[in-house]
Short mmCIF file of C-alpha atoms and ligand atoms in Angstrom, two decimals:
data_model
loop_
_atom_site.label_atom_id
_atom_site.label_comp_id
_atom_site.label_asym_id
_atom_site.label_seq_id
_atom_site.Cartn_x
_atom_site.Cartn_y
_atom_site.Cartn_z
CA MET A 789 103.09 -139.34 18.37
CA SER A 790 104.85 -141.34 15.63
CA LEU A 791 106.16 -138.02 14.14
CA ILE A 792 107.40 -136.86 17.48
CA GLU A 793 109.13 -140.09 18.35
CA SER A 794 110.72 -140.30 14.90
CA ALA A 795 112.15 -136.85 15.36
CA HIS A 796 113.54 -137.71 18.74
CA GLU A 797 115.02 -140.90 17.14
CA PHE A 798 116.61 -138.81 14.38
CA VAL A 799 118.26 -136.47 16.95
CA ARG A 800 119.64 -139.45 18.86
CA ARG A 801 120.96 -141.11 15.69
CA TYR A 802 122.56 -137.80 14.47
CA ARG A 803 124.35 -137.37 17.75
CA ASN A 804 125.51 -140.97 17.62
CA ARG A 805 126.60 -140.87 13.99
CA ASP A 806 130.36 -140.99 14.64
CA ILE A 807 130.03 -144.07 16.80
CA ASP A 808 127.42 -145.95 14.86
CA LYS A 809 127.91 -146.06 11.14
CA THR A 810 124.37 -147.30 10.56
CA ALA A 811 122.89 -144.34 12.48
CA LEU A 812 122.55 -142.21 9.30
CA PRO A 813 120.98 -141.92 6.92
CA MET A 814 117.74 -142.63 8.76
CA LEU A 815 115.03 -144.03 6.49
CA ALA A 816 111.29 -143.55 7.25
CA SER A 817 109.43 -146.59 8.53
CA ALA A 818 105.69 -145.63 8.24
CA CYS A 819 105.16 -147.35 4.80
CA PRO A 820 104.77 -151.19 5.10
CA GLY A 821 105.14 -151.43 1.35
CA TRP A 822 108.60 -150.04 1.50
CA VAL A 823 109.50 -151.94 4.74
CA CYS A 824 108.44 -155.30 3.25
CA TYR A 825 110.37 -154.58 0.07
CA ALA A 826 113.59 -153.71 2.18
CA GLU A 827 113.24 -156.79 4.37
CA LYS A 828 112.87 -159.11 1.27
CA THR A 829 115.28 -157.46 -1.09
CA HIS A 830 117.99 -155.58 0.81
CA GLY A 831 118.12 -157.35 4.19
CA SER A 832 120.65 -156.65 6.82
CA TYR A 833 122.42 -153.90 4.88
CA ILE A 834 119.44 -151.44 4.75
CA LEU A 835 117.40 -152.56 7.84
CA PRO A 836 119.58 -150.86 10.55
CA HIS A 837 118.95 -147.56 8.74
CA ILE A 838 115.18 -147.87 8.88
CA SER A 839 113.71 -145.83 11.76
CA SER A 840 112.68 -148.19 14.52
CA THR A 841 109.72 -145.93 15.41
CA LYS A 842 106.38 -147.63 14.77
CA SER A 843 104.05 -146.30 12.11
CA PRO A 844 101.07 -144.14 13.16
CA GLN A 845 98.78 -147.18 12.85
CA GLN A 846 100.96 -149.28 15.21
CA VAL A 847 101.65 -146.41 17.67
CA MET A 848 97.83 -146.14 17.93
CA GLY A 849 97.75 -149.94 18.40
CA SER A 850 100.07 -149.75 21.42
CA LEU A 851 98.09 -146.72 22.77
CA VAL A 852 94.69 -148.44 22.40
CA LYS A 853 95.62 -151.89 23.59
CA HIS A 854 98.17 -151.09 26.24
CA HIS A 855 96.98 -147.82 27.69
CA LEU A 856 93.33 -147.09 26.77
CA ALA A 857 92.46 -150.62 27.70
CA SER A 858 94.04 -150.24 31.13
CA VAL A 859 92.36 -146.82 31.61
CA LEU A 860 89.05 -148.43 30.81
CA GLY A 861 89.74 -151.32 33.19
CA ARG A 862 89.83 -153.89 30.38
CA SER A 863 92.28 -156.45 29.26
CA PRO A 864 93.86 -155.72 25.76
CA SER A 865 91.95 -158.65 24.32
CA GLN A 866 88.64 -157.12 25.43
CA VAL A 867 89.16 -154.14 23.15
CA TYR A 868 88.56 -154.53 19.44
CA HIS A 869 90.65 -152.04 17.47
CA VAL A 870 89.78 -151.08 13.93
CA THR A 871 91.62 -148.67 11.69
CA VAL A 872 90.68 -147.15 8.31
CA MET A 873 93.70 -146.86 6.00
CA PRO A 874 94.59 -145.81 2.48
CA CYS A 875 96.22 -149.15 1.48
CA TYR A 876 96.04 -152.90 1.68
CA ASP A 877 99.63 -153.13 2.94
CA LYS A 878 98.47 -151.79 6.28
CA LYS A 879 96.63 -155.08 6.80
CA LEU A 880 99.98 -156.91 6.32
CA GLU A 881 101.60 -154.51 8.81
CA ALA A 882 98.92 -155.16 11.47
CA SER A 883 99.40 -158.90 11.04
CA ARG A 884 103.17 -158.89 11.72
CA HIS A 885 104.16 -160.98 14.74
CA ASP A 886 105.97 -157.95 16.16
CA PHE A 887 102.52 -156.43 16.80
CA TYR A 888 100.96 -159.48 18.42
CA SER A 889 100.90 -159.92 22.21
CA ASP A 890 101.61 -163.62 23.16
CA LEU A 891 100.73 -162.66 26.73
CA TYR A 892 97.19 -161.36 25.96
CA MET A 893 96.73 -163.36 22.76
CA THR A 894 95.67 -160.31 20.81
CA ARG A 895 96.91 -158.02 17.98
CA ASP A 896 97.49 -154.33 18.62
CA VAL A 897 95.24 -153.67 15.60
CA ASP A 898 92.51 -156.23 15.10
CA CYS A 899 91.14 -155.15 11.78
CA VAL A 900 92.19 -152.82 9.02
CA ILE A 901 89.67 -151.49 6.53
CA THR A 902 90.69 -149.50 3.51
CA SER A 903 88.80 -146.32 2.44
CA ARG A 904 87.63 -148.21 -0.62
CA GLU A 905 86.16 -150.99 1.55
CA VAL A 906 84.34 -148.47 3.69
CA ALA A 907 82.78 -147.00 0.51
CA ASP A 908 81.90 -150.54 -0.71
CA MET A 909 80.24 -151.36 2.61
CA LEU A 910 78.19 -148.17 2.42
CA ALA A 911 77.25 -149.00 -1.17
CA GLN A 912 76.08 -152.46 -0.16
CA GLU A 913 73.70 -150.72 2.34
CA ASP A 914 72.73 -148.36 -0.49
CA LYS A 915 74.08 -145.38 1.42
CA SER A 916 76.58 -142.63 0.70
CA LEU A 917 78.89 -140.95 3.19
CA ALA A 918 76.95 -137.68 2.72
CA GLU A 919 73.87 -139.29 4.20
CA ILE A 920 75.54 -140.37 7.45
CA THR A 921 74.91 -137.99 10.31
CA GLU A 922 78.05 -136.44 11.68
CA GLN A 923 78.89 -137.17 15.28
CA PRO A 924 81.40 -135.40 17.43
CA LEU A 925 84.58 -137.29 18.02
CA ASP A 926 85.51 -138.25 21.58
CA SER A 927 88.21 -136.08 23.10
CA PHE A 928 91.31 -138.19 23.53
CA ALA A 929 92.24 -136.31 26.74
CA LYS A 930 88.75 -137.14 28.17
CA VAL A 931 88.81 -140.78 27.14
CA LEU A 932 92.30 -141.32 28.50
CA ASN A 933 91.43 -139.49 31.61
CA ILE A 934 94.21 -136.99 31.11
CA ASP A 935 93.80 -133.56 32.82
CA ASP A 936 95.53 -131.32 30.25
CA ASN A 937 93.91 -128.20 31.73
CA GLY A 938 91.71 -127.97 28.64
CA THR A 939 94.72 -127.18 26.48
CA GLU A 940 94.39 -130.03 24.07
CA ALA A 941 96.58 -129.52 21.06
CA GLY A 942 96.39 -126.36 19.03
CA GLU A 943 95.39 -126.53 15.39
CA LEU A 944 97.13 -126.09 12.05
CA ASP A 945 95.39 -125.01 8.87
CA GLY A 946 96.28 -128.23 7.12
CA HIS A 947 98.77 -131.01 6.90
CA GLN A 948 102.33 -129.92 6.36
CA GLY A 949 104.84 -131.73 4.20
CA GLY A 950 104.21 -134.55 1.69
CA GLY A 951 101.02 -136.60 1.34
CA SER A 952 102.16 -139.31 3.79
CA GLY A 953 101.95 -137.67 7.15
CA GLY A 954 104.76 -134.98 6.86
CA TYR A 955 107.62 -136.98 8.34
CA LEU A 956 110.38 -135.03 6.61
CA GLU A 957 108.78 -131.66 7.48
CA TYR A 958 108.35 -132.38 11.16
CA ILE A 959 111.75 -134.18 11.65
CA LEU A 960 113.59 -131.35 9.83
CA ARG A 961 111.97 -128.62 11.89
CA HIS A 962 112.53 -130.43 15.15
CA SER A 963 116.13 -131.34 14.45
CA ALA A 964 117.05 -127.88 13.05
CA SER A 965 115.80 -126.53 16.40
CA ALA A 966 117.26 -129.23 18.64
CA LEU A 967 120.64 -129.62 16.86
CA LEU A 968 121.32 -126.19 15.39
CA GLY A 969 119.14 -123.81 17.36
CA VAL A 970 117.42 -122.72 14.15
CA THR A 971 113.69 -122.08 13.65
CA LEU A 972 112.64 -122.78 10.03
CA ASP A 973 110.16 -120.74 8.04
CA ASP A 974 108.53 -122.20 4.99
CA LEU A 975 110.62 -125.10 3.57
CA LYS A 976 111.84 -124.70 0.02
CA TYR A 977 111.78 -128.13 -1.68
CA LYS A 978 113.95 -128.69 -4.76
CA THR A 979 112.33 -131.04 -7.23
CA LEU A 980 114.89 -133.45 -8.73
CA ARG A 981 114.21 -136.01 -11.48
CA ASN A 982 110.42 -136.05 -11.00
CA GLU A 983 107.66 -134.62 -8.66
CA ASP A 984 108.11 -137.65 -6.36
CA LEU A 985 111.77 -136.94 -5.69
CA LYS A 986 112.57 -133.80 -3.81
CA GLU A 987 115.25 -132.53 -1.44
CA VAL A 988 115.50 -129.75 1.11
CA THR A 989 118.46 -128.36 2.92
CA VAL A 990 119.19 -126.33 6.06
CA GLU A 991 122.16 -123.99 5.84
CA VAL A 992 123.86 -122.14 8.62
CA ASN A 993 126.34 -119.43 7.67
CA GLY A 994 126.41 -120.75 4.12
CA LYS A 995 127.19 -124.36 5.15
CA VAL A 996 124.72 -127.15 4.52
CA GLU A 997 123.98 -128.68 7.92
CA LEU A 998 120.95 -130.84 7.19
CA LYS A 999 119.86 -132.36 3.89
CA PHE A 1000 116.75 -134.46 3.72
CA ALA A 1001 114.79 -135.95 0.83
CA ILE A 1002 111.38 -137.34 -0.09
CA ALA A 1003 111.27 -140.41 -2.44
CA TYR A 1004 107.89 -141.81 -3.36
CA GLY A 1005 107.30 -144.79 -5.69
CA PHE A 1006 109.53 -147.83 -6.24
CA ARG A 1007 111.55 -146.21 -9.05
CA ASN A 1008 112.70 -143.44 -6.67
CA ILE A 1009 113.12 -145.92 -3.80
CA GLN A 1010 115.50 -148.05 -5.92
CA ASN A 1011 117.42 -145.07 -6.89
CA ILE A 1012 117.92 -144.04 -3.22
CA VAL A 1013 118.88 -147.58 -2.19
CA GLN A 1014 121.41 -147.99 -4.99
CA LYS A 1015 122.99 -144.64 -4.10
CA MET A 1016 123.18 -145.72 -0.45
CA LYS A 1017 124.90 -148.99 -1.42
CA ARG A 1018 127.47 -147.05 -3.49
CA GLY A 1019 128.08 -144.77 -0.51
CA LYS A 1020 126.90 -141.77 -2.57
CA LEU A 1021 123.72 -140.81 -0.65
CA LEU A 1022 124.20 -137.38 0.79
CA TYR A 1023 120.93 -137.23 2.81
CA GLN A 1024 120.63 -137.71 6.55
CA PHE A 1025 116.94 -138.62 6.37
CA VAL A 1026 114.75 -139.83 3.54
CA GLU A 1027 110.96 -140.16 3.63
CA LEU A 1028 110.40 -143.19 1.50
CA MET A 1029 106.82 -144.26 0.45
CA ALA A 1030 106.01 -147.09 -1.95
CA CYS A 1031 103.12 -145.37 -3.70
CA PRO A 1032 103.82 -142.63 -6.33
CA ALA A 1033 102.47 -139.36 -4.72
CA GLY A 1034 102.43 -141.17 -1.33
CA CYS A 1035 99.49 -142.38 0.69
CA LEU A 1036 96.98 -139.92 -0.88
CA ASN A 1037 97.39 -142.15 -3.93
CA GLY A 1038 97.35 -145.46 -1.93
CA GLY A 1039 95.87 -148.62 -3.54
CA GLY A 1040 93.03 -148.65 -0.95
CA GLN A 1041 91.79 -145.13 -1.72
CA LEU A 1042 88.45 -144.59 -3.44
CA ARG A 1043 88.12 -145.43 -7.11
CA THR A 1044 87.46 -142.66 -9.56
CA SER A 1045 83.91 -142.16 -10.59
CA GLY A 1046 82.24 -141.00 -13.84
CA GLU A 1047 84.42 -138.87 -16.03
CA GLU A 1048 86.95 -138.13 -13.33
CA THR A 1049 90.51 -139.15 -14.16
CA ALA A 1050 93.00 -140.59 -11.58
CA LYS A 1051 94.90 -137.30 -11.76
CA GLN A 1052 91.84 -135.24 -11.04
CA ARG A 1053 90.87 -137.48 -8.13
CA LEU A 1054 94.42 -137.22 -6.63
CA ALA A 1055 94.35 -133.41 -6.98
CA ALA A 1056 90.94 -133.32 -5.16
CA VAL A 1057 92.28 -135.54 -2.34
CA GLU A 1058 95.38 -133.43 -2.07
CA GLU A 1059 93.30 -130.24 -1.77
CA ILE A 1060 91.25 -131.70 1.06
CA TYR A 1061 94.38 -133.07 2.78
CA THR A 1062 96.13 -129.71 2.80
CA SER A 1063 93.05 -127.77 3.89
CA VAL A 1064 91.55 -129.86 6.71
CA ARG A 1065 92.34 -128.44 10.15
CA ILE A 1066 94.47 -130.78 12.22
CA ASN A 1067 95.88 -130.93 15.72
CA THR A 1068 99.42 -129.56 15.67
CA PRO A 1069 102.24 -131.98 16.76
CA TYR A 1070 104.27 -129.05 17.86
CA ASP A 1071 104.16 -128.40 21.64
CA ASN A 1072 101.27 -130.70 21.93
CA THR A 1073 100.37 -130.89 25.65
CA LEU A 1074 98.33 -134.07 25.29
CA ILE A 1075 101.21 -135.97 23.76
CA GLU A 1076 103.61 -134.66 26.41
CA ARG A 1077 101.15 -135.96 29.03
CA LEU A 1078 101.17 -139.35 27.36
CA TYR A 1079 104.94 -139.45 27.55
CA THR A 1080 104.85 -138.67 31.25
CA ASP A 1081 101.65 -140.50 32.34
CA TRP A 1082 101.85 -143.59 30.19
CA LEU A 1083 105.50 -144.02 29.14
CA GLY A 1084 107.31 -142.60 32.21
CA GLY A 1085 109.31 -139.99 30.17
CA HIS A 1086 111.01 -139.85 26.81
CA ASP A 1087 113.92 -142.16 27.07
CA THR A 1088 112.52 -145.13 28.94
CA ASP A 1089 112.24 -148.88 28.37
CA LYS A 1090 108.57 -148.43 27.97
CA VAL A 1091 108.99 -145.90 25.09
CA LYS A 1092 111.22 -148.58 23.44
CA ALA A 1093 108.62 -151.29 23.96
CA MET A 1094 105.53 -149.30 23.01
CA LEU A 1095 106.73 -146.94 20.27
CA HIS A 1096 109.56 -148.92 18.57
CA THR A 1097 109.79 -152.15 16.63
CA GLU A 1098 112.32 -154.34 14.78
CA TYR A 1099 112.75 -155.51 11.24
CA HIS A 1100 113.75 -158.86 10.00
CA ALA A 1101 115.67 -159.80 6.83
CA VAL A 1102 113.80 -162.43 4.84
CA GLU A 1103 116.03 -165.30 3.93
CA LYS A 1104 116.12 -165.82 0.21
CA PHE A 1105 114.71 -169.24 -0.67
CA ILE A 1106 117.16 -170.99 -2.93
CA ASN A 1107 115.46 -173.51 -5.17
CA ALA A 1108 117.92 -176.24 -6.37
CA LEU A 1109 116.18 -176.22 -9.72
CA THR A 1110 117.00 -172.48 -10.32
CA ILE A 1111 120.70 -172.91 -9.62
CA LYS A 1112 122.80 -172.71 -12.79
CA TRP A 1113 125.48 -175.38 -12.43
S1 LIG B 2443 102.73 -145.11 0.50
FE1 LIG B 2443 101.21 -146.49 -0.28
S2 LIG B 2443 101.88 -148.52 0.51
FE2 LIG B 2443 102.90 -146.99 1.73
S3 LIG B 2443 101.64 -146.66 3.52
FE3 LIG B 2443 101.03 -145.11 2.01
S4 LIG B 2443 99.36 -146.04 0.89
FE4 LIG B 2443 100.38 -147.66 1.96
#
């Protein structure tokens, strides 16, 4: 749902780009490491460019506390919501005041556990994941009481796009179709200075219409931000993620074991990530039903309240002792 809402936001910003100079480039918002850095370091200049769409964790927070709870006949504070995430920064994200309900005195996400902490908890019990009996997952449509005529989302052979949820890939495909009437085949990424900095373009009749980039790791993030400040950034969307190689390499992922190097571990995680079958975000009936049943449509105040957030520039603390007179 975060992917879909981000794509809608991009299309709105693109259409508004001549009126609102901060509409483009749109910068991804799913990584709290990058968002905290932008709030602390680049303040009001960069913040209007960051997509206001909540990250997947916080969209799920809204869904669980403000929709699932009501479907179950509970108050949001009677539901305890736990997420398992690849990084410690997701704990900071969940603790932001923007994701706390003063009315119900509860957070949208109550507890964030990293993959590494899950492994540590199992180790404390002297168990491994392989010993745990698999249980079928609850169907979202069933739990949320949505009659989707049994057509819950179709499946894809694996995650598409980079190792952080595939924001660029989905937004590019959606906007090429919505803005240019073009259906894209396989995307051809051009690697720039390093593997974590790539760009992709959509051309129509030889003219570049859309130009997006992926920038993972702080070295590449700084490069993008500096270019933006100099007015030299030519991308309309950038998927920025704080960790080199993205979330698959997040600080909360499992430690390497035995002889295995960090590079081998990352390659193994990437292989799993790109091979696991997932529900497709494209033409997803269940998500469309959530827009109609829960949010009252696509462009409503409720969509703004439940799926979007705000960012806040952190005032720099000036210590008199550090001032050079
Ligand atoms: S890129 Fe790293 S810091 Fe950002 S959300 Fe992913 S794991 Fe967390």
